[in-house]
PDB file of C-alpha atoms in Angstrom:
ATOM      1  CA  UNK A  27      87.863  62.948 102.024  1.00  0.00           C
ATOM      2  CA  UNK A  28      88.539  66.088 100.263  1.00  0.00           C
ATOM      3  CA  UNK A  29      86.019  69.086 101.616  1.00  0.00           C
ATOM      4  CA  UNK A  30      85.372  70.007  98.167  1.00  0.00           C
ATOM      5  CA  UNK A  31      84.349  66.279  97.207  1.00  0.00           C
ATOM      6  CA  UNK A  32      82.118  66.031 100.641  1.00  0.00           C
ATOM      7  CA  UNK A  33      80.164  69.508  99.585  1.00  0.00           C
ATOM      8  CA  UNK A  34      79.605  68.010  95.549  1.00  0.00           C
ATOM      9  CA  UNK A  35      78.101  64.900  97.231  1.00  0.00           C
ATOM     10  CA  UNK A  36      76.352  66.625  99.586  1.00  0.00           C
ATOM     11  CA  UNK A  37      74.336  68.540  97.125  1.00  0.00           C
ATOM     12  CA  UNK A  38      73.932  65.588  94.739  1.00  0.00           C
ATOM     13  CA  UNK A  39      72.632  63.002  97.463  1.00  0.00           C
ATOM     14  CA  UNK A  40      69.968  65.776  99.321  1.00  0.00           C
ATOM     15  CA  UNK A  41      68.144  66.007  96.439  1.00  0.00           C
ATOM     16  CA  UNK A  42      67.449  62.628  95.864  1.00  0.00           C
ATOM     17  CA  UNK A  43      66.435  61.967  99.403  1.00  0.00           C
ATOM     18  CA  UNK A  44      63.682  64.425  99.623  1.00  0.00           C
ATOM     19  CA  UNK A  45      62.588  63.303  96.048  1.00  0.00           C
ATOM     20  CA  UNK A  46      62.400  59.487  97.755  1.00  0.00           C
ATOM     21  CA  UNK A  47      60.927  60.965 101.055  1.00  0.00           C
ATOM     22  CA  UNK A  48      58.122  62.352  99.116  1.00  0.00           C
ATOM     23  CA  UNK A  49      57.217  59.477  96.987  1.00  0.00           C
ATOM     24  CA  UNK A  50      56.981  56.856  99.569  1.00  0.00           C
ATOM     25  CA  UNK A  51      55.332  59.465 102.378  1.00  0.00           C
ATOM     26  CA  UNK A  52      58.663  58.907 105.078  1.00  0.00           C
ATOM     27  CA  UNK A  53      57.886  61.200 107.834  1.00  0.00           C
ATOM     28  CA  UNK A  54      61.151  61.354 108.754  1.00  0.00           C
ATOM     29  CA  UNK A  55      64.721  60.891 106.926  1.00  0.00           C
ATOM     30  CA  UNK A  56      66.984  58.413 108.391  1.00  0.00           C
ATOM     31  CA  UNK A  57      70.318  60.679 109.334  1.00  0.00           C
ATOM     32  CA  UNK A  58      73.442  60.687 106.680  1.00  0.00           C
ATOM     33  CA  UNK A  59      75.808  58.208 107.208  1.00  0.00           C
ATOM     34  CA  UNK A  60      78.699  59.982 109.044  1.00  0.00           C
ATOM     35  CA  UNK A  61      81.799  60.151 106.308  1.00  0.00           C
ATOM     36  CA  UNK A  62      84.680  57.898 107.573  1.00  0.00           C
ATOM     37  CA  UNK A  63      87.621  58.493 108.802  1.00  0.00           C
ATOM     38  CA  UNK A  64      91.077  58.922 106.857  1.00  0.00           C
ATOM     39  CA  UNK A  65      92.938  55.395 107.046  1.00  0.00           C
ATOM     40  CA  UNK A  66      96.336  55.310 108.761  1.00  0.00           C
ATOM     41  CA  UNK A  67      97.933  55.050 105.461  1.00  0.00           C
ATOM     42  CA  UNK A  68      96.886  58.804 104.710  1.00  0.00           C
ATOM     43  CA  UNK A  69     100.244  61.239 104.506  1.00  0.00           C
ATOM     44  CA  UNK A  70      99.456  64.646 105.730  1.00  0.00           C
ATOM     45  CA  UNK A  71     102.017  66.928 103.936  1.00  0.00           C
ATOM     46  CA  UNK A  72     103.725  69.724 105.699  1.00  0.00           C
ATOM     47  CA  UNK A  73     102.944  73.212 104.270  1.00  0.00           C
ATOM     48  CA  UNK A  74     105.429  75.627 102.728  1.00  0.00           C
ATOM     49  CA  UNK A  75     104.374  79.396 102.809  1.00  0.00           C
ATOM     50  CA  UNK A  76     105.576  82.017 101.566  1.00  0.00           C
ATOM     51  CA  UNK A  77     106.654  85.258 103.654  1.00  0.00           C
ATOM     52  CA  UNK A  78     108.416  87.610 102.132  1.00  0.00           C
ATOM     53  CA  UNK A  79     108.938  90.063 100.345  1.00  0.00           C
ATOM     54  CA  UNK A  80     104.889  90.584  99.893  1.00  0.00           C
ATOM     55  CA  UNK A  81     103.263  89.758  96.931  1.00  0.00           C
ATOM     56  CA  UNK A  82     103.750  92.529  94.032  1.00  0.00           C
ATOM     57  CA  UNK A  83     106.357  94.115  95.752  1.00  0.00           C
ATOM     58  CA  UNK A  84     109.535  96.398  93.991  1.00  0.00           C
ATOM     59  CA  UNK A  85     112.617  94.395  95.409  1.00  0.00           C
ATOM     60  CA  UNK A  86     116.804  95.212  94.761  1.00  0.00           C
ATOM     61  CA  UNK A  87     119.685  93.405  96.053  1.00  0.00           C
ATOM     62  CA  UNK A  88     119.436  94.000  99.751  1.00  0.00           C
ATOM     63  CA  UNK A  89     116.477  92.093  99.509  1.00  0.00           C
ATOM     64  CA  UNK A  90     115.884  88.515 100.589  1.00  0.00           C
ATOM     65  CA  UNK A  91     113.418  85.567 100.368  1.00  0.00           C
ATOM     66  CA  UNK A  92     111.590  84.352 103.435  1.00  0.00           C
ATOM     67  CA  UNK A  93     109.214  81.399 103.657  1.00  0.00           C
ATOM     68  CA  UNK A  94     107.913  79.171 106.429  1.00  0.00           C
ATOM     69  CA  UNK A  95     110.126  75.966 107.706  1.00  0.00           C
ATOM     70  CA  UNK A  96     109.341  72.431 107.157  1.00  0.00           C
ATOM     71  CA  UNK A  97     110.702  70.761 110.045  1.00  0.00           C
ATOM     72  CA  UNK A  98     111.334  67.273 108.066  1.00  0.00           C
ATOM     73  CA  UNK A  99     112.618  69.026 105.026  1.00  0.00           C
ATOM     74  CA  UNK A 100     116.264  67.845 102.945  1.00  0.00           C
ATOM     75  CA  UNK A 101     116.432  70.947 101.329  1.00  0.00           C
ATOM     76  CA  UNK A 102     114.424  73.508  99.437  1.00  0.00           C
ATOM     77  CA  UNK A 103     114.870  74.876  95.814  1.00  0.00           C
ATOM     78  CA  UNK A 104     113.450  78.560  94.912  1.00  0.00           C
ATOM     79  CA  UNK A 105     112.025  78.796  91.248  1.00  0.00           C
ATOM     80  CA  UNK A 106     111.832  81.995  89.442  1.00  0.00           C
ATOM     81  CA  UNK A 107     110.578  82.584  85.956  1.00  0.00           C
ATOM     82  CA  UNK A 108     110.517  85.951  84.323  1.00  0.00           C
ATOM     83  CA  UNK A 109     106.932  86.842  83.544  1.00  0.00           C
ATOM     84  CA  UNK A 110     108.172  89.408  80.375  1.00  0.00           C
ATOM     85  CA  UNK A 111     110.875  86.896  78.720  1.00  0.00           C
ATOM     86  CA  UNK A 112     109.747  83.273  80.314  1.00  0.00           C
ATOM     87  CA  UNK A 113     113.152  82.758  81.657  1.00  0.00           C
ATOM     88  CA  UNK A 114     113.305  80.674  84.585  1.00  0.00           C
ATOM     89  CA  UNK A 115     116.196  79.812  87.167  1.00  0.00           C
ATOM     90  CA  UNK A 116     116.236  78.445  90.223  1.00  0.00           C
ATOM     91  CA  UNK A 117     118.407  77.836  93.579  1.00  0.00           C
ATOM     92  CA  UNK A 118     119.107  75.066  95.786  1.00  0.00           C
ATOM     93  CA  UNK A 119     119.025  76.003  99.521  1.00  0.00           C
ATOM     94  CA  UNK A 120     120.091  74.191 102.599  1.00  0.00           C
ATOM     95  CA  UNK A 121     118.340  73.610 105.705  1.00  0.00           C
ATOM     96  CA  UNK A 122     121.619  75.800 107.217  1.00  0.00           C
ATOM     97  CA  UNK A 123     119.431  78.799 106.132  1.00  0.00           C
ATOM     98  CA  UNK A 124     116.827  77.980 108.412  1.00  0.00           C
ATOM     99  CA  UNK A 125     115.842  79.064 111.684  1.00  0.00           C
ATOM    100  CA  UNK A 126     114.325  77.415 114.783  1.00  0.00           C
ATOM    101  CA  UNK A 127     111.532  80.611 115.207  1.00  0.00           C
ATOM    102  CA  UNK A 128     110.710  78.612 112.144  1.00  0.00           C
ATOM    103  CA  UNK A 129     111.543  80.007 108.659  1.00  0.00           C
ATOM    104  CA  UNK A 130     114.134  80.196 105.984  1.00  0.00           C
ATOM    105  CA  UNK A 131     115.889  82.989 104.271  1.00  0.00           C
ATOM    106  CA  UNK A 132     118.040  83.372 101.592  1.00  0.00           C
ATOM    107  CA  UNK A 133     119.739  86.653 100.002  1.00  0.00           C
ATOM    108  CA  UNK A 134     118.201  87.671  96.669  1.00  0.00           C
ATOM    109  CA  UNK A 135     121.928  88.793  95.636  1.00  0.00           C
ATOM    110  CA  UNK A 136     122.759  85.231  96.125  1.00  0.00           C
ATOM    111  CA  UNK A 137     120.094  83.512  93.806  1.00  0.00           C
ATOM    112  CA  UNK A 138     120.639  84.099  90.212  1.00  0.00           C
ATOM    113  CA  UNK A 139     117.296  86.428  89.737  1.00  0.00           C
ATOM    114  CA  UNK A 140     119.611  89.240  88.872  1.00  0.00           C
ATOM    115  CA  UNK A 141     121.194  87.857  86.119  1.00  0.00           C
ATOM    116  CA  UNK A 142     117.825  87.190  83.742  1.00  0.00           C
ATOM    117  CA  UNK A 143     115.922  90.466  84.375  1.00  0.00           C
ATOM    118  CA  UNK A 144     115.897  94.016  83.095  1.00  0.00           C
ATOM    119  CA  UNK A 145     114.982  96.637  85.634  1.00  0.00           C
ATOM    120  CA  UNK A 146     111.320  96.708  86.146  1.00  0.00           C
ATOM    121  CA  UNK A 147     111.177  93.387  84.896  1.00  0.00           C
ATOM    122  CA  UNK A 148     108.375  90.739  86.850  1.00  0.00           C
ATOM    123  CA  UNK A 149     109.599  87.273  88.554  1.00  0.00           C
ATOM    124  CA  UNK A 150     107.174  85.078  89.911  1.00  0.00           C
ATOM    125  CA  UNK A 151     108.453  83.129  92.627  1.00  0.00           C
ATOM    126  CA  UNK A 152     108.124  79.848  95.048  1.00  0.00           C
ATOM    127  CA  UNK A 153     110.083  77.307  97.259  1.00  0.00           C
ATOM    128  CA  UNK A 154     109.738  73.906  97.116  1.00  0.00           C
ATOM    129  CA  UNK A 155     110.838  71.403 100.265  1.00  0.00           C
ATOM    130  CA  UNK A 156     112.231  68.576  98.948  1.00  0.00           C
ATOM    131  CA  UNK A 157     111.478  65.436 102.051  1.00  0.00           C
ATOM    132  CA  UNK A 158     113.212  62.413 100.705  1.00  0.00           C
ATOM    133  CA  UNK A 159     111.195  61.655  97.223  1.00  0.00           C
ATOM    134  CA  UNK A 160     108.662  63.928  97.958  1.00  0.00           C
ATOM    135  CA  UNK A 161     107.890  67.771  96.857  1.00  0.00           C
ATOM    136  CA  UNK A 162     106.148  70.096  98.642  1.00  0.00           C
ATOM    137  CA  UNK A 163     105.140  73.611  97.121  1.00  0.00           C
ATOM    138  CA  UNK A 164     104.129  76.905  98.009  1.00  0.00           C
ATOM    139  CA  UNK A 165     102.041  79.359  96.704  1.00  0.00           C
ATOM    140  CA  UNK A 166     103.039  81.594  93.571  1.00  0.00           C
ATOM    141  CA  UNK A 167     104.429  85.277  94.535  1.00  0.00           C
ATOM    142  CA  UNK A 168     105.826  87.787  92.164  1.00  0.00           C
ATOM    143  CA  UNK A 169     107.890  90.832  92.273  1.00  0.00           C
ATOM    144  CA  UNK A 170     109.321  93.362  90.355  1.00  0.00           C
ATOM    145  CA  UNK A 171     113.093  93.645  89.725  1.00  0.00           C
ATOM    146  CA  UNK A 172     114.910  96.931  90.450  1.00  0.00           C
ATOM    147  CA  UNK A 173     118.083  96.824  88.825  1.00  0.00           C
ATOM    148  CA  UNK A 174     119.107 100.296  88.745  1.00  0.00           C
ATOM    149  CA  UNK A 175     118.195 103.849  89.504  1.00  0.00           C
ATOM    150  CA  UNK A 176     118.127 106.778  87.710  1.00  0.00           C
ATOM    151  CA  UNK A 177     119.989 109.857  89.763  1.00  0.00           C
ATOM    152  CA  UNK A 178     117.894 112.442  91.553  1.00  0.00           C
ATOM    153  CA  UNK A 179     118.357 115.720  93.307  1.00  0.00           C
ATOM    154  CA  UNK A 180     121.364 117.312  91.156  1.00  0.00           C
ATOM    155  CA  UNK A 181     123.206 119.914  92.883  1.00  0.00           C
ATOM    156  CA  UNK A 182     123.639 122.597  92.071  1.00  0.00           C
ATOM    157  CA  UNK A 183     119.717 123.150  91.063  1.00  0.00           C
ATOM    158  CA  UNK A 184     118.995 123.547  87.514  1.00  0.00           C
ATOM    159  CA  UNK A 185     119.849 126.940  86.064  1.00  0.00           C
ATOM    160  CA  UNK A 186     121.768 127.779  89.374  1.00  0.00           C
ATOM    161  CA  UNK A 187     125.524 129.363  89.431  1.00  0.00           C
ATOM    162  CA  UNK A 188     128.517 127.623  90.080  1.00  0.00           C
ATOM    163  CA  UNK A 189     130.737 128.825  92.446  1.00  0.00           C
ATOM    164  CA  UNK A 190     134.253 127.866  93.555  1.00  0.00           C
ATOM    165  CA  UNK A 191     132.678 126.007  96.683  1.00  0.00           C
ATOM    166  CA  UNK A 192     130.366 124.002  94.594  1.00  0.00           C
ATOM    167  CA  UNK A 193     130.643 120.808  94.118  1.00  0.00           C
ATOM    168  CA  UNK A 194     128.118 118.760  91.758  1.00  0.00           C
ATOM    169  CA  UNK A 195     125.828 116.615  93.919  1.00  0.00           C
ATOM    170  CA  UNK A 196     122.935 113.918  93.443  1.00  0.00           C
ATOM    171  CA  UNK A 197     121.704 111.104  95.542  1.00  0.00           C
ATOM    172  CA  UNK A 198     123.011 107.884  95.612  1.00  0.00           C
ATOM    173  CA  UNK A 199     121.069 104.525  95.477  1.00  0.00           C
ATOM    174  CA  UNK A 200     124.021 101.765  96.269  1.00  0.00           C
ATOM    175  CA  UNK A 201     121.445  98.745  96.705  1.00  0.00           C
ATOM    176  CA  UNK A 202     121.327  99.000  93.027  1.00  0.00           C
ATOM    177  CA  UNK A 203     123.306 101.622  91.558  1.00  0.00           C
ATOM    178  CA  UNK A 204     127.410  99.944  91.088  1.00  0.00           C
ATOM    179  CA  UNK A 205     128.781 103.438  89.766  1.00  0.00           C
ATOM    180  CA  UNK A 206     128.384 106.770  88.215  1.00  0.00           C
ATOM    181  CA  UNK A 207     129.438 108.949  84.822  1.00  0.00           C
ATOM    182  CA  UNK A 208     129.414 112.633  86.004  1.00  0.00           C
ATOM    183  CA  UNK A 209     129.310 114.486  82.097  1.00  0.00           C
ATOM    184  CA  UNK A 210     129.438 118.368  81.384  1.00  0.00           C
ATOM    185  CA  UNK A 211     128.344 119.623  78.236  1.00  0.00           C
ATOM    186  CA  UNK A 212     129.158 122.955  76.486  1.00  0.00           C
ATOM    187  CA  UNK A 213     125.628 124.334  76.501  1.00  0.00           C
ATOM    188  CA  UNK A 214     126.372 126.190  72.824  1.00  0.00           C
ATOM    189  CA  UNK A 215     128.760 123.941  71.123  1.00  0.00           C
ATOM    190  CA  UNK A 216     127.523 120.790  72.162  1.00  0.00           C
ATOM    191  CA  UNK A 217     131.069 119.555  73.313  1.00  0.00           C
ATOM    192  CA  UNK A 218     132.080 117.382  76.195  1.00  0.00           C
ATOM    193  CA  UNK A 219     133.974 119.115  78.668  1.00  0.00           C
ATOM    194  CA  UNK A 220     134.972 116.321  80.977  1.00  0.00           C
ATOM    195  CA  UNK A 221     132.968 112.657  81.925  1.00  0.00           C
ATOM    196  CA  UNK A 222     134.219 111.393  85.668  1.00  0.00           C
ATOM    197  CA  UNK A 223     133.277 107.884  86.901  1.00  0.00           C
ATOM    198  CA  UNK A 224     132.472 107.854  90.651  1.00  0.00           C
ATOM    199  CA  UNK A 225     131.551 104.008  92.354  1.00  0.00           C
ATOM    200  CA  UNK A 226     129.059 103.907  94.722  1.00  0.00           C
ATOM    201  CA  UNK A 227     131.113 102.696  97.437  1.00  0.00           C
ATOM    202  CA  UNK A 228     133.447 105.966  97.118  1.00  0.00           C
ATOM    203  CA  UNK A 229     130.238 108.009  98.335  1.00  0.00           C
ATOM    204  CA  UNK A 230     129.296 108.476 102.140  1.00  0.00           C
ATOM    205  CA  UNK A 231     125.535 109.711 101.689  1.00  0.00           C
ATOM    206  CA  UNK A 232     124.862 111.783  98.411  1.00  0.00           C
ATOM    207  CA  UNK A 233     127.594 111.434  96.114  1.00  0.00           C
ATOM    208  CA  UNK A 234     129.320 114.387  94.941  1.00  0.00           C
ATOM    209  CA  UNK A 235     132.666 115.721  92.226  1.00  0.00           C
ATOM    210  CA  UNK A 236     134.385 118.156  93.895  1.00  0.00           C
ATOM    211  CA  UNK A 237     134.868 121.287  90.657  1.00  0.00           C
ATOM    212  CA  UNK A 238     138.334 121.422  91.982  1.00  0.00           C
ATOM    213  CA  UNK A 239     139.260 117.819  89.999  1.00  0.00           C
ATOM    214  CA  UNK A 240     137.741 118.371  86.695  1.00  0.00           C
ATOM    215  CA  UNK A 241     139.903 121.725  86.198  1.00  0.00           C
ATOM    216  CA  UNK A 242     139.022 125.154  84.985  1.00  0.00           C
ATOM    217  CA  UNK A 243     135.723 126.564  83.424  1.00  0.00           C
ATOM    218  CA  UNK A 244     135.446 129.582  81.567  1.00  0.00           C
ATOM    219  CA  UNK A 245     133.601 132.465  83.366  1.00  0.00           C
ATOM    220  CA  UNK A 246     130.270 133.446  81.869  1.00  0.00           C
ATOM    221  CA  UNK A 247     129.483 130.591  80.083  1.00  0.00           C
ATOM    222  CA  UNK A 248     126.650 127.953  80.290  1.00  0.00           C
ATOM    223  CA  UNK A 249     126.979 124.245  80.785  1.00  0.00           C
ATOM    224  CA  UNK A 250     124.574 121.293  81.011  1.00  0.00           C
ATOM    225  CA  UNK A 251     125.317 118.089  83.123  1.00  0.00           C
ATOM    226  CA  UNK A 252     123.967 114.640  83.874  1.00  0.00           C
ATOM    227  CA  UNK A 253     124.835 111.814  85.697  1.00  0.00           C
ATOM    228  CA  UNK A 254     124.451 108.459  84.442  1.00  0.00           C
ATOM    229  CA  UNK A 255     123.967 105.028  86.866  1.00  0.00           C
ATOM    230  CA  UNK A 256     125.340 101.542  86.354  1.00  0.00           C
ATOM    231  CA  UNK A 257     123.637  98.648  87.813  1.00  0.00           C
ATOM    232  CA  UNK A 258     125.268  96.047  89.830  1.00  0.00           C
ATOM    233  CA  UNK A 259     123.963  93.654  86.477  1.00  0.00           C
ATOM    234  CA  UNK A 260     125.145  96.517  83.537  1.00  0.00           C
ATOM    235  CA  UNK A 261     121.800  98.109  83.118  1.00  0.00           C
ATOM    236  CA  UNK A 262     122.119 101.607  82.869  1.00  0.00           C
ATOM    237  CA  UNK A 263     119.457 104.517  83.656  1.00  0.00           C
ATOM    238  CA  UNK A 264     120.356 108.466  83.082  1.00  0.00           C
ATOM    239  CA  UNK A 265     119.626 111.633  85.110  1.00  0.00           C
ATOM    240  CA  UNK A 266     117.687 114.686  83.813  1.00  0.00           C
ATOM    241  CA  UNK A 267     119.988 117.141  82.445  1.00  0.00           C
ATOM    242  CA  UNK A 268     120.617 120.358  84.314  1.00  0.00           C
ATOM    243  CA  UNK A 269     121.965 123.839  83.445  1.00  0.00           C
ATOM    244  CA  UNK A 270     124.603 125.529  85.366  1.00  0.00           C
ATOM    245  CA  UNK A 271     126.590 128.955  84.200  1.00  0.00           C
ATOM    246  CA  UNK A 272     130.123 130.704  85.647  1.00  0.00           C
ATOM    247  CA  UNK A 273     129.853 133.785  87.128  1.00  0.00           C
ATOM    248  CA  UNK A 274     130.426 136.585  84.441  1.00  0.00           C
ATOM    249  CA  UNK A 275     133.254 138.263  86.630  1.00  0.00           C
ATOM    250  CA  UNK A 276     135.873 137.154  88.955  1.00  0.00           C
ATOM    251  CA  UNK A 277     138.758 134.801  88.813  1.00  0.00           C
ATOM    252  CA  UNK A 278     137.649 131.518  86.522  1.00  0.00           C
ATOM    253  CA  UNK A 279     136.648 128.917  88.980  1.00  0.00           C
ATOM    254  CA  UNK A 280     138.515 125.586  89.522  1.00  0.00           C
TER     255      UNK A 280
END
C-alpha cells in the first residue's frame, strides 16, 4: 500500500478510535491491525535517474547525457522540449550505450537538441526505459543551450598600435563556435577594408590573422575591428569592436 495512502488512513482512523474509546470507557485500545502484505502479483518497477549534466546547467556540444541503467531495459528514448518555443524531439538509444558500472550515456551532438534551440534557449529533459510494453520514467531536468560564443580578448588591446609583428588575436571557443569573420573598418570613412573567415579547426589555442595576409595599411590612420562567431547550428554572436591605429612614421606595415 502506497505510504502516502497508509499516513491519510492513519490520521482518519485515530481519531475515531479515541472518540469510541471515550464513549464506551475502554481502558485500553486494541492494537491496529498490521497493513498486509503486497500480493505476489505486485510489479516493482526499476528506477531510471537522471545523472548528468546537473539540473540548470549551461551545456554545448561536448556535452553528453548520463542517467542510471535499468538492467532489464529494451531500449531508452530521451525527450526534450524547448521551454521558450514548446518544441519537443526526442532520441532512441540502445542498450549498446550502456555500461556495466551501471549507466548510460549518449552525446548531446548526437541527439537532435541542437537543431530546435537558439543559444541560451531552455530544454527540459528525461529518459524513458522502454521493458517490453512497459515505460519507465525519470525525473524532469533542464538545461540551457549554448550554441555559440561571442569572441573575447581581441589582440591587439583596444586603442593599441599595430605593428608589423602583430597579428589580430581573440580566443577561440570550438565546442560551439564552427568559424570566424575577422572585419576592419576605416575608423573615418566607415569603409570595409578587408573581412577574412577563419574555422575553428584552423586555430591551435587563440585564433589569430596574421597582418601579413590582409595586405597593406596606411600609416597614421585609425581602424576599428571585430570578429564575428558562427555556431556549429548558424547562430551567430559578434565581438566588441576595438580600435587600432598605424604608426605615423616608418615603412607602411604589411
Amino acid at each position: 500500500m502506497n505510504i502516502r495512502i497508509r499516513r491519510r488512513i492513519r490520521r482518519t482512523l485515530v481519531p475515531l478510535m479515541l472518540l469510541a474509546m471515550m464513549a464506551v470507557g475502554i481502558a485500553q485500545a486494541d492494537p491496529l491491525p498490521v497493513p498486509e502484505a503486497p500480493g505476489l502479483g505486485v510489479i516493482i518497477l526499476p528506477v531510471v535517474n537522471l545523472l548528468s549534466p546537473p539540473d540548470g546547467v549551461t551545456v554545448d556540444y561536448s556535452n553528453v547525457f548520463t542517467w542510471s541503467r535499468v538492467q532489464t531495459a529494451d531500449s531508452y528514448v530521451i525527450k526534450m522540449k524547448v521551454v521558450e518555443t514548446g518544441a519537443k524531439a526526442k532520441q532512441v538509444v540502445s542498450t549498446d550505450n550502456c555500461f556495466e558500472a551501471g549507466f548510460c550515456i549518449k552525446a548531446m551532438e548526437d541527439t537532435p537538441i541542437f537543431d530546435h534551440v537558439d543559444d541560451g534557449d531552455t530544454v527540459e529533459w528525461k529518459v524513458i526505459a522502454k521493458i517490453d510494453d512497459i515505460k519507465v520514467k525519470s525525473q524532469t531536468w533542464t538545461v540551457v543551450v549554448d550554441t555559440v560564443a561571442a569572441p573575447t580578448t581581441l589582440l591587439p588591446a583596444h586603442g593599441a598600435l599595430l605593428l608589423p609583428v602583430h597579428s589580430l588575436s581573440w580566443n577561440n571557443d570550438d565546442d560551439v563556435n564552427a568559424q570566424y569573420k575577422v572585419v576592419v573598418k576605416d575608423a573615418d570613412s566607415g569603409d570595409t577594408v578587408f573581412k577574412l573567415k577563419r574555422f575553428s579547426n584552423q586555430c591551435e589555442g587563440p585564433c589569430s590573422v596574421n597582418s601579413g595576409v590582409y595586405g597593406p595599411l596606411p600609416l597614421a590612420e585609425t581602424f576599428t575591428w571585430f570578429v564575428k562567431a558562427k555556431g556549429y547550428n548558424g547562430d551567430k554572436a559578434k565581438s566588441a569592436t576595438q580600435t587600432l591605429y598605424t604608426p605615423a612614421i616608418g615603412a607602411e606595415l604589411p
